[in-house]
XYZ file of C-alpha atoms in Angstrom:
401
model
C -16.566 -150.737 -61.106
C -14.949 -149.958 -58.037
C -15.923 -152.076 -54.830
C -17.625 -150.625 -51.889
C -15.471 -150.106 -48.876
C -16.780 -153.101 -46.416
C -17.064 -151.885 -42.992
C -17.307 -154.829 -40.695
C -19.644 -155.401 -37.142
C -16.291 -155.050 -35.494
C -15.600 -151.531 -36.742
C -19.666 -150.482 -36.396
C -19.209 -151.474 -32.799
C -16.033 -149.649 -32.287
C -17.676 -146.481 -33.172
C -20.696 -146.692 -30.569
C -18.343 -146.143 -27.042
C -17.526 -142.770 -28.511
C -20.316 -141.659 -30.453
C -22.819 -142.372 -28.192
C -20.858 -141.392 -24.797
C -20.712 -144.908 -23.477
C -17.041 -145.321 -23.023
C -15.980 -143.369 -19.761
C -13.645 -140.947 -21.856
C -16.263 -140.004 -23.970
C -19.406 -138.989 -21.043
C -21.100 -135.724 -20.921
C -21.165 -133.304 -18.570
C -24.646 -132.026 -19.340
C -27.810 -133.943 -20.591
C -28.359 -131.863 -23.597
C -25.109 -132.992 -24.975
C -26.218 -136.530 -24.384
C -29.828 -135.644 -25.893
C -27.714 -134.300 -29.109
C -25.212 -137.054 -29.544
C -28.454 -139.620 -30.075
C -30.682 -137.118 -31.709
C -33.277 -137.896 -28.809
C -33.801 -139.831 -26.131
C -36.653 -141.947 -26.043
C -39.401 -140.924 -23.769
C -42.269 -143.096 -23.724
C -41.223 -144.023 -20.319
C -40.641 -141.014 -18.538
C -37.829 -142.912 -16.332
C -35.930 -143.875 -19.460
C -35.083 -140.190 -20.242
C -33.237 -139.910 -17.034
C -31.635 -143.775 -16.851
C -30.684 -143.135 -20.284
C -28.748 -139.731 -19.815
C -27.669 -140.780 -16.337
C -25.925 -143.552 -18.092
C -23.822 -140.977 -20.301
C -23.421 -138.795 -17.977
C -19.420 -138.323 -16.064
C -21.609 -136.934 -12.674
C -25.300 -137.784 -13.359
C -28.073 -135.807 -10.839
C -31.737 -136.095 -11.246
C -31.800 -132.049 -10.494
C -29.390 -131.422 -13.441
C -31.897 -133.948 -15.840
C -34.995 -131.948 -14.251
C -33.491 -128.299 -14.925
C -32.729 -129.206 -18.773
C -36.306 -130.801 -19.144
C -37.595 -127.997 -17.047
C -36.746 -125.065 -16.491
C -35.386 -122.600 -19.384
C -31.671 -120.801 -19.035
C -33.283 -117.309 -18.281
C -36.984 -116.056 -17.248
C -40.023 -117.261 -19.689
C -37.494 -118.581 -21.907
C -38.248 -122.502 -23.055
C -35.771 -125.742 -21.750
C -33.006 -126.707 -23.553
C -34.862 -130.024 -24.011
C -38.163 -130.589 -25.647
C -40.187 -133.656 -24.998
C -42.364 -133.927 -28.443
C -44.046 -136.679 -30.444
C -41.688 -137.050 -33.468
C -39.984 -139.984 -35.136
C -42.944 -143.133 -35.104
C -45.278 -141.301 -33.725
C -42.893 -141.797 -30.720
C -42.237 -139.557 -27.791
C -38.658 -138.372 -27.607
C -36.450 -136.015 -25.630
C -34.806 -133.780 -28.473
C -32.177 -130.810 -28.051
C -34.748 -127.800 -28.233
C -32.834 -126.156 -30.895
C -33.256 -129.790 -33.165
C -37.304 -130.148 -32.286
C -38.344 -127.761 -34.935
C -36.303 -129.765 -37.514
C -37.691 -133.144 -36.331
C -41.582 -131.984 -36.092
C -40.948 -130.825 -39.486
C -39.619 -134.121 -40.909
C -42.712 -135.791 -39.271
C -45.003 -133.449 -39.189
C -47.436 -135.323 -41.428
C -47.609 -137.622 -38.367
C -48.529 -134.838 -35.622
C -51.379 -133.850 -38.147
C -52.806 -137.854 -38.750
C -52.612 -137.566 -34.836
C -55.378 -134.670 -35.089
C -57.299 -136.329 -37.074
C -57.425 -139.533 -35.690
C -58.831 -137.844 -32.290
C -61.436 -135.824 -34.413
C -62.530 -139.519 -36.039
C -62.169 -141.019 -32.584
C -64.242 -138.568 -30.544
C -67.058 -138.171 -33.824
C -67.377 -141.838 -33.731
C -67.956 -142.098 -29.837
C -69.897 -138.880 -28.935
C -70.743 -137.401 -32.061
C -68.450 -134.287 -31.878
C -68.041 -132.879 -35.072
C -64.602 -129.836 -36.510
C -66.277 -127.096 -34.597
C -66.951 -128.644 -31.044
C -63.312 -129.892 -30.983
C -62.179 -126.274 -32.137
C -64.252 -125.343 -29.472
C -62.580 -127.660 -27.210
C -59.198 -126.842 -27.890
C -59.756 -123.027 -27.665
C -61.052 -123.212 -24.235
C -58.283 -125.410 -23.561
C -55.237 -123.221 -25.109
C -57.212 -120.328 -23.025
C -57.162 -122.033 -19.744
C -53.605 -122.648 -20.117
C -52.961 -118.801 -20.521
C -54.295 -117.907 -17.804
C -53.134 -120.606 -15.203
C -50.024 -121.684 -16.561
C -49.043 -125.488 -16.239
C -51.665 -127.320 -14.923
C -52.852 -131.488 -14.769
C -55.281 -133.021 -17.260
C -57.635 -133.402 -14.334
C -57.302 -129.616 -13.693
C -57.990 -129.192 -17.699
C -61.021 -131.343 -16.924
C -62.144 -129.330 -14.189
C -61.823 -126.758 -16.244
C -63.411 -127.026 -19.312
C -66.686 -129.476 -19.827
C -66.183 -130.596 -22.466
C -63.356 -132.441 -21.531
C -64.874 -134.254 -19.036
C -66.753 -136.853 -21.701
C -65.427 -139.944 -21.667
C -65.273 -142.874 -24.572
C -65.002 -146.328 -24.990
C -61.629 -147.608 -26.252
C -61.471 -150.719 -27.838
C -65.106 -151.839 -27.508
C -65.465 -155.437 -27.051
C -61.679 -156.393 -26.435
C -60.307 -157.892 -23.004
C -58.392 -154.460 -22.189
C -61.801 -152.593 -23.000
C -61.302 -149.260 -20.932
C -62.900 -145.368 -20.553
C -61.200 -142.291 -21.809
C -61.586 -138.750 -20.824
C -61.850 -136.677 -23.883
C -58.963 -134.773 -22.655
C -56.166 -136.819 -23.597
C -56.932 -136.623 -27.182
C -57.487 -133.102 -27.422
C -54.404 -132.576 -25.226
C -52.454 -135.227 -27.024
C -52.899 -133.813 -30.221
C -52.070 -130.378 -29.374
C -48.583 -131.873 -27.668
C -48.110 -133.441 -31.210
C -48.806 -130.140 -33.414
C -45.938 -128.259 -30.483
C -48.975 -126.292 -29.637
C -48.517 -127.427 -25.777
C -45.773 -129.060 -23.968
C -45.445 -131.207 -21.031
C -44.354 -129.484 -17.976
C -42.627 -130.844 -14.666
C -44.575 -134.080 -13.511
C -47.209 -134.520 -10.431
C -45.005 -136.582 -8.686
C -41.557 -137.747 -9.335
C -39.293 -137.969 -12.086
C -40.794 -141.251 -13.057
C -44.322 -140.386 -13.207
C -45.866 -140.008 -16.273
C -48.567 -137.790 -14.650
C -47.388 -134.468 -16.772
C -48.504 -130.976 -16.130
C -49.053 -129.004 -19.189
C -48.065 -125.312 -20.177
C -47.804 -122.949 -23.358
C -45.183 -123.183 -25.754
C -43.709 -121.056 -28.663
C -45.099 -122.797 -31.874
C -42.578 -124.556 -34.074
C -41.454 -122.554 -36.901
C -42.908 -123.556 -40.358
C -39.716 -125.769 -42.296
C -39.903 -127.494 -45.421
C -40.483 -130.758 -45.317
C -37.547 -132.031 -47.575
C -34.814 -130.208 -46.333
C -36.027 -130.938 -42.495
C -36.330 -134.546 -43.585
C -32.548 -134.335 -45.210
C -31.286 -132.634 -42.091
C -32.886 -135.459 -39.755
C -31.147 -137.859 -41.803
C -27.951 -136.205 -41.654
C -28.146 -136.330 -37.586
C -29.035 -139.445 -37.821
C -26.719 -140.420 -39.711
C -24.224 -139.172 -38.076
C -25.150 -140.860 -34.630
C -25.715 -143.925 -36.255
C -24.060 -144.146 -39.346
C -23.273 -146.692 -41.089
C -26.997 -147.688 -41.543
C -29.106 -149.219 -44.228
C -32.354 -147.376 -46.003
C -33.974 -150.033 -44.396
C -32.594 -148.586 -40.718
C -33.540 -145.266 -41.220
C -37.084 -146.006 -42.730
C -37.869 -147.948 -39.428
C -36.279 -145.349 -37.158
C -38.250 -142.007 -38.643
C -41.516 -143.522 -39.755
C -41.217 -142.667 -43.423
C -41.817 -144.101 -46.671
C -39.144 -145.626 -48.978
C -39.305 -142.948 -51.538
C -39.036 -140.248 -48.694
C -36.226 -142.331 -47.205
C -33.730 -142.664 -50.508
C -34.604 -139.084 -51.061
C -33.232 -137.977 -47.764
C -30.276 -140.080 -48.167
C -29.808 -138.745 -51.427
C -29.612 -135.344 -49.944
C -27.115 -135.904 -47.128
C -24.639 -136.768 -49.873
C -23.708 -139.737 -48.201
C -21.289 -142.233 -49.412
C -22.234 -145.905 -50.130
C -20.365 -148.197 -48.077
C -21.050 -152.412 -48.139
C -22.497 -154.144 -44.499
C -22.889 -157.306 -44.041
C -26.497 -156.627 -44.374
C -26.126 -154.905 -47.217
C -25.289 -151.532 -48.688
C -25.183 -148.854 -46.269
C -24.698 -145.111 -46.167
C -22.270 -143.280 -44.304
C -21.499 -138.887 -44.517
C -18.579 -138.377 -46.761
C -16.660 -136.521 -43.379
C -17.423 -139.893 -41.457
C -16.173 -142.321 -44.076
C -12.874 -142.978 -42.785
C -11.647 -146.011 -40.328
C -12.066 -145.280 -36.675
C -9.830 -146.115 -33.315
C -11.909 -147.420 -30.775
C -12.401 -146.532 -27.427
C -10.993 -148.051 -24.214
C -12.732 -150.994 -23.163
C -17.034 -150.084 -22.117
C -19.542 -151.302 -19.931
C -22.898 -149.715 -19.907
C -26.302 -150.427 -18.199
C -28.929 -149.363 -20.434
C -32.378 -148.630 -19.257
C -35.445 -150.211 -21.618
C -36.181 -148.653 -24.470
C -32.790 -147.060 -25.160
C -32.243 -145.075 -27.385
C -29.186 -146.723 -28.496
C -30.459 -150.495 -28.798
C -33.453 -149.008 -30.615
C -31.433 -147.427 -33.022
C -31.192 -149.719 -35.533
C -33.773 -152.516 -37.504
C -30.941 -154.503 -38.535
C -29.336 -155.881 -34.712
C -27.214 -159.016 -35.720
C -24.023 -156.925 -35.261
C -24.581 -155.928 -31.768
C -26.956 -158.433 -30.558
C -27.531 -162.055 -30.526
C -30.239 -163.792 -32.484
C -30.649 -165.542 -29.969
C -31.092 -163.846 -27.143
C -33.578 -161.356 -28.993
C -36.721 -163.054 -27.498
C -35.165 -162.669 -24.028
C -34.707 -158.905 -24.064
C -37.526 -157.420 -26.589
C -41.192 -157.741 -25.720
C -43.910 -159.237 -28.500
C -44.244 -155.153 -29.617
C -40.165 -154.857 -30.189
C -39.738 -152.922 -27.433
C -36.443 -153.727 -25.888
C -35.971 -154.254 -21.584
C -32.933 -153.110 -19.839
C -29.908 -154.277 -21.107
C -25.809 -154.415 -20.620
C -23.465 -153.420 -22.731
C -19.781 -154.694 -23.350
C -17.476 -153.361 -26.148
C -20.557 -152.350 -28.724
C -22.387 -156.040 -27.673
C -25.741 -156.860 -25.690
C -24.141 -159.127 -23.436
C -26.954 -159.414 -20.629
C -30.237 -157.877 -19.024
C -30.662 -156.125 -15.538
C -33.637 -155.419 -13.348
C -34.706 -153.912 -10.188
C -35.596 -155.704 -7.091
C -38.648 -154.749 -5.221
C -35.904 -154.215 -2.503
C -34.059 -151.539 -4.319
C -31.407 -153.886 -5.690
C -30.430 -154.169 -9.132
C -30.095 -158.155 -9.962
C -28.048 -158.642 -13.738
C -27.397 -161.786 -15.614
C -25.007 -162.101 -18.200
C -26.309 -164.188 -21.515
C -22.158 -164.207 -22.557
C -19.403 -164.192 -20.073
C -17.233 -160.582 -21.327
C -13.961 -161.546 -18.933
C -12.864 -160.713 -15.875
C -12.453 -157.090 -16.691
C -15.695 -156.754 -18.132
C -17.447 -158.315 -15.167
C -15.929 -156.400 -12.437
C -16.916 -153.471 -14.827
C -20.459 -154.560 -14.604
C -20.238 -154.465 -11.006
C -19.011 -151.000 -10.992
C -21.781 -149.642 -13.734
C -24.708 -151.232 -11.394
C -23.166 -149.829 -8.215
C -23.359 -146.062 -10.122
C -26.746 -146.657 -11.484
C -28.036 -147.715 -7.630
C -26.025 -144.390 -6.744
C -28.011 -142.177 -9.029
C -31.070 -143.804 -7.999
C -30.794 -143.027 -4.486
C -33.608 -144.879 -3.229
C -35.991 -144.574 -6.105
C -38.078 -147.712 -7.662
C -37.882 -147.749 -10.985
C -40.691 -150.238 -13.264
C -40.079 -149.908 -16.573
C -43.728 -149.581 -19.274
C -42.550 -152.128 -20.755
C -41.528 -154.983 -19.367
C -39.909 -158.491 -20.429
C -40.644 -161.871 -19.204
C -36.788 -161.494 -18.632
C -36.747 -158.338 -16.719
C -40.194 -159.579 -14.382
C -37.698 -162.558 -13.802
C -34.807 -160.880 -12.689
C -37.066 -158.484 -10.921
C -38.238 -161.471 -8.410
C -34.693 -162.842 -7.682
C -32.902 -162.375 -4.905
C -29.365 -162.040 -6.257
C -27.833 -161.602 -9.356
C -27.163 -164.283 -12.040
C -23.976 -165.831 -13.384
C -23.002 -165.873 -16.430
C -24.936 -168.299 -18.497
């Protein structure tokens, strides 16, 4: 039996500065061609779209990031980016030509989202298939006629989204809902509706809300094998057990998509892994990388299996009790520190391993662009650290530890 081809942490790491546009040589001029190099961006935080491009970007704007989220190539045609509830149940920022694909793969999710509003709202005002029908028509309807408009100007519009509910009844974070986001939030998730440009700035999550050209109808399988392939290919090598966590899906689903890639078995240290039979070959890395990563990532929540790019123990420092991941610096294909903003505007870093020289001075550099591109702007991000509420209070940065 022949052996596996063993591709070590060194060589995983070698291919991230180039396939995910972290290595100077390798940054985009445009954010869709960052969007496409990690299949999406994740958007739960609005701000994290922009950081995260920014980042990847040879001459990042804000107005170039708006436009591609915004504002289509030619009259009533759609962006070239789609913000949609795909892998997770997860928002991402997907090239619009990829989003049918990806709802497709997941679209069992967008439909459980449905019905868990339906259950939701039955349980807490009694609304039963036809008043939420009812509810959404009047919603789609207002929405043709006015264009993008606010939840609170969906409210205003239609009654019935005024109810409110009771989440989580009895718990310390006990709160009222307006009907509206789940009828609106479940039409998002079906690509019914999408989000339009934001109330207020670029890091408001405060979303208007506008039309949008259905999805086409795909078949589940060969969406799900095509996902896998892109994913794959912007993350390969992985394990089943890294591409499970990062769609949502089940084992069988999972092997089955693999299966259908054609990929090529290749051993990890965790493991067996899979790689595209075009990909398996050695690769040269890039020139030496620094990059400041905003939270959530898209890159550092890539994977399930971290050891090769990130310290056991430093995990507790940069990931919240959920998994979700704070800002972080890069070195070489390693987490080698954290970064926040000071209420002042500046942004304070510490280093949890000392890179070199090089690599420091580097670090100085990639915070001095980031403060460029923010221009002013105070960025919190959703979810924060203990680490990154510590940093956030200091008034200089670290040294190494």
């Amino acid at each position: 039996m022949t052996a596996l081809r063993h591709i070590t942490p060194a060589e995983r790491r070698a291919r991230l500065g180039r396939r995910h546009l972290l290595a100077p040589s390798a940054r985009a001029g445009v954010p869709e061609h960052v969007a496409e190099a990690l299949v999406g961006l994740h958007a739960t935080d609005p701000a994290t779209v922009y950081l995260a491009a920014a980042a990847r970007m040879t001459h990042p704007t804000v107005t170039a990031i708006d436009t591609a989220l915004y504002d289509g190539p030619a009259p009533d045609s759609e962006p070239v980016l789609a913000r949609i509830r795909c892998m997770r149940r997860t928002m991402f920022v997907t090239p619009r030509r990829l989003s049918p694909t990806l709802h497709a793969a997941t679209s069992r999710d967008a439909h459980r989202h449905r019905g868990d509003a339906l259950r939701r709202l039955r349980e807490a005002v009694g609304w039963d298939e036809h008043r939420y029908a009812a509810a959404e028509k009047a919603t789609l309807a207002v929405l043709a006629e006015r264009g993008a408009v606010t939840s609170a100007e969906l409210a205003a519009a239609v009654p019935a989204l005024r109810e409110q509910i009771i989440t989580y009844p009895g718990k310390p974070y006990e709160s009222r809902q307006r009907v509206c986001a789940l009828v609106v939030g479940a039409l998002a998730a079906e690509g019914r509706i999408r989000r339009a440009r934001p109330a207020g700035s670029w890091t408001s999550a405060q979303f208007r809300w506008a039309l949008t050209k259905p999805f086409p109808v795909l078949p589940a399988d060969e969406a799900k094998a095509e996902l896998a392939r892109h994913y794959l290919s912007a993350y390969g090598p992985v394990t089943a057990g890294d591409l499970k966590w990062w769609t949502g899906w089940t084992l069988t689903d999972t092997r089955r998509a693999i299966a259908a890639t054609g990929a090529e078995a290749v051993a990890l240290d965790e493991g067996t892994g899979y790689l595209l039979p075009e990909d398996n070959q050695p690769v040269t890395p890039a020139e030496p990388w620094v990059a400041v990563l905003p939270g959530l990532d898209s890159t550092p929540m890539g994977w399930r299996e971290r050891d090769w790019y990130l310290d056991p123990d430093h995990k507790k420092a940069l990931f919240d009790r959920n998994g979700n991941i704070g800002p972080t610096i890069w070195a070489d294909g390693r987490i080698i520190g954290a970064w926040a903003q000071h209420r002042d505007g500046h942004i304070n870093h510490h280093l949890l391993t000392d890179p070199g020289r090089e690599a420091r001075t580097a670090v100085e550099n990639e915070t001095a662009r980031l403060t460029a591109f923010l221009a002013g702007t105070r960025v919190t991000p959703a979810y924060r650290t203990p680490f990154e509420r510590e940093l956030a209070t200091q008034p200089r940065s670290c040294p190494p530890a």
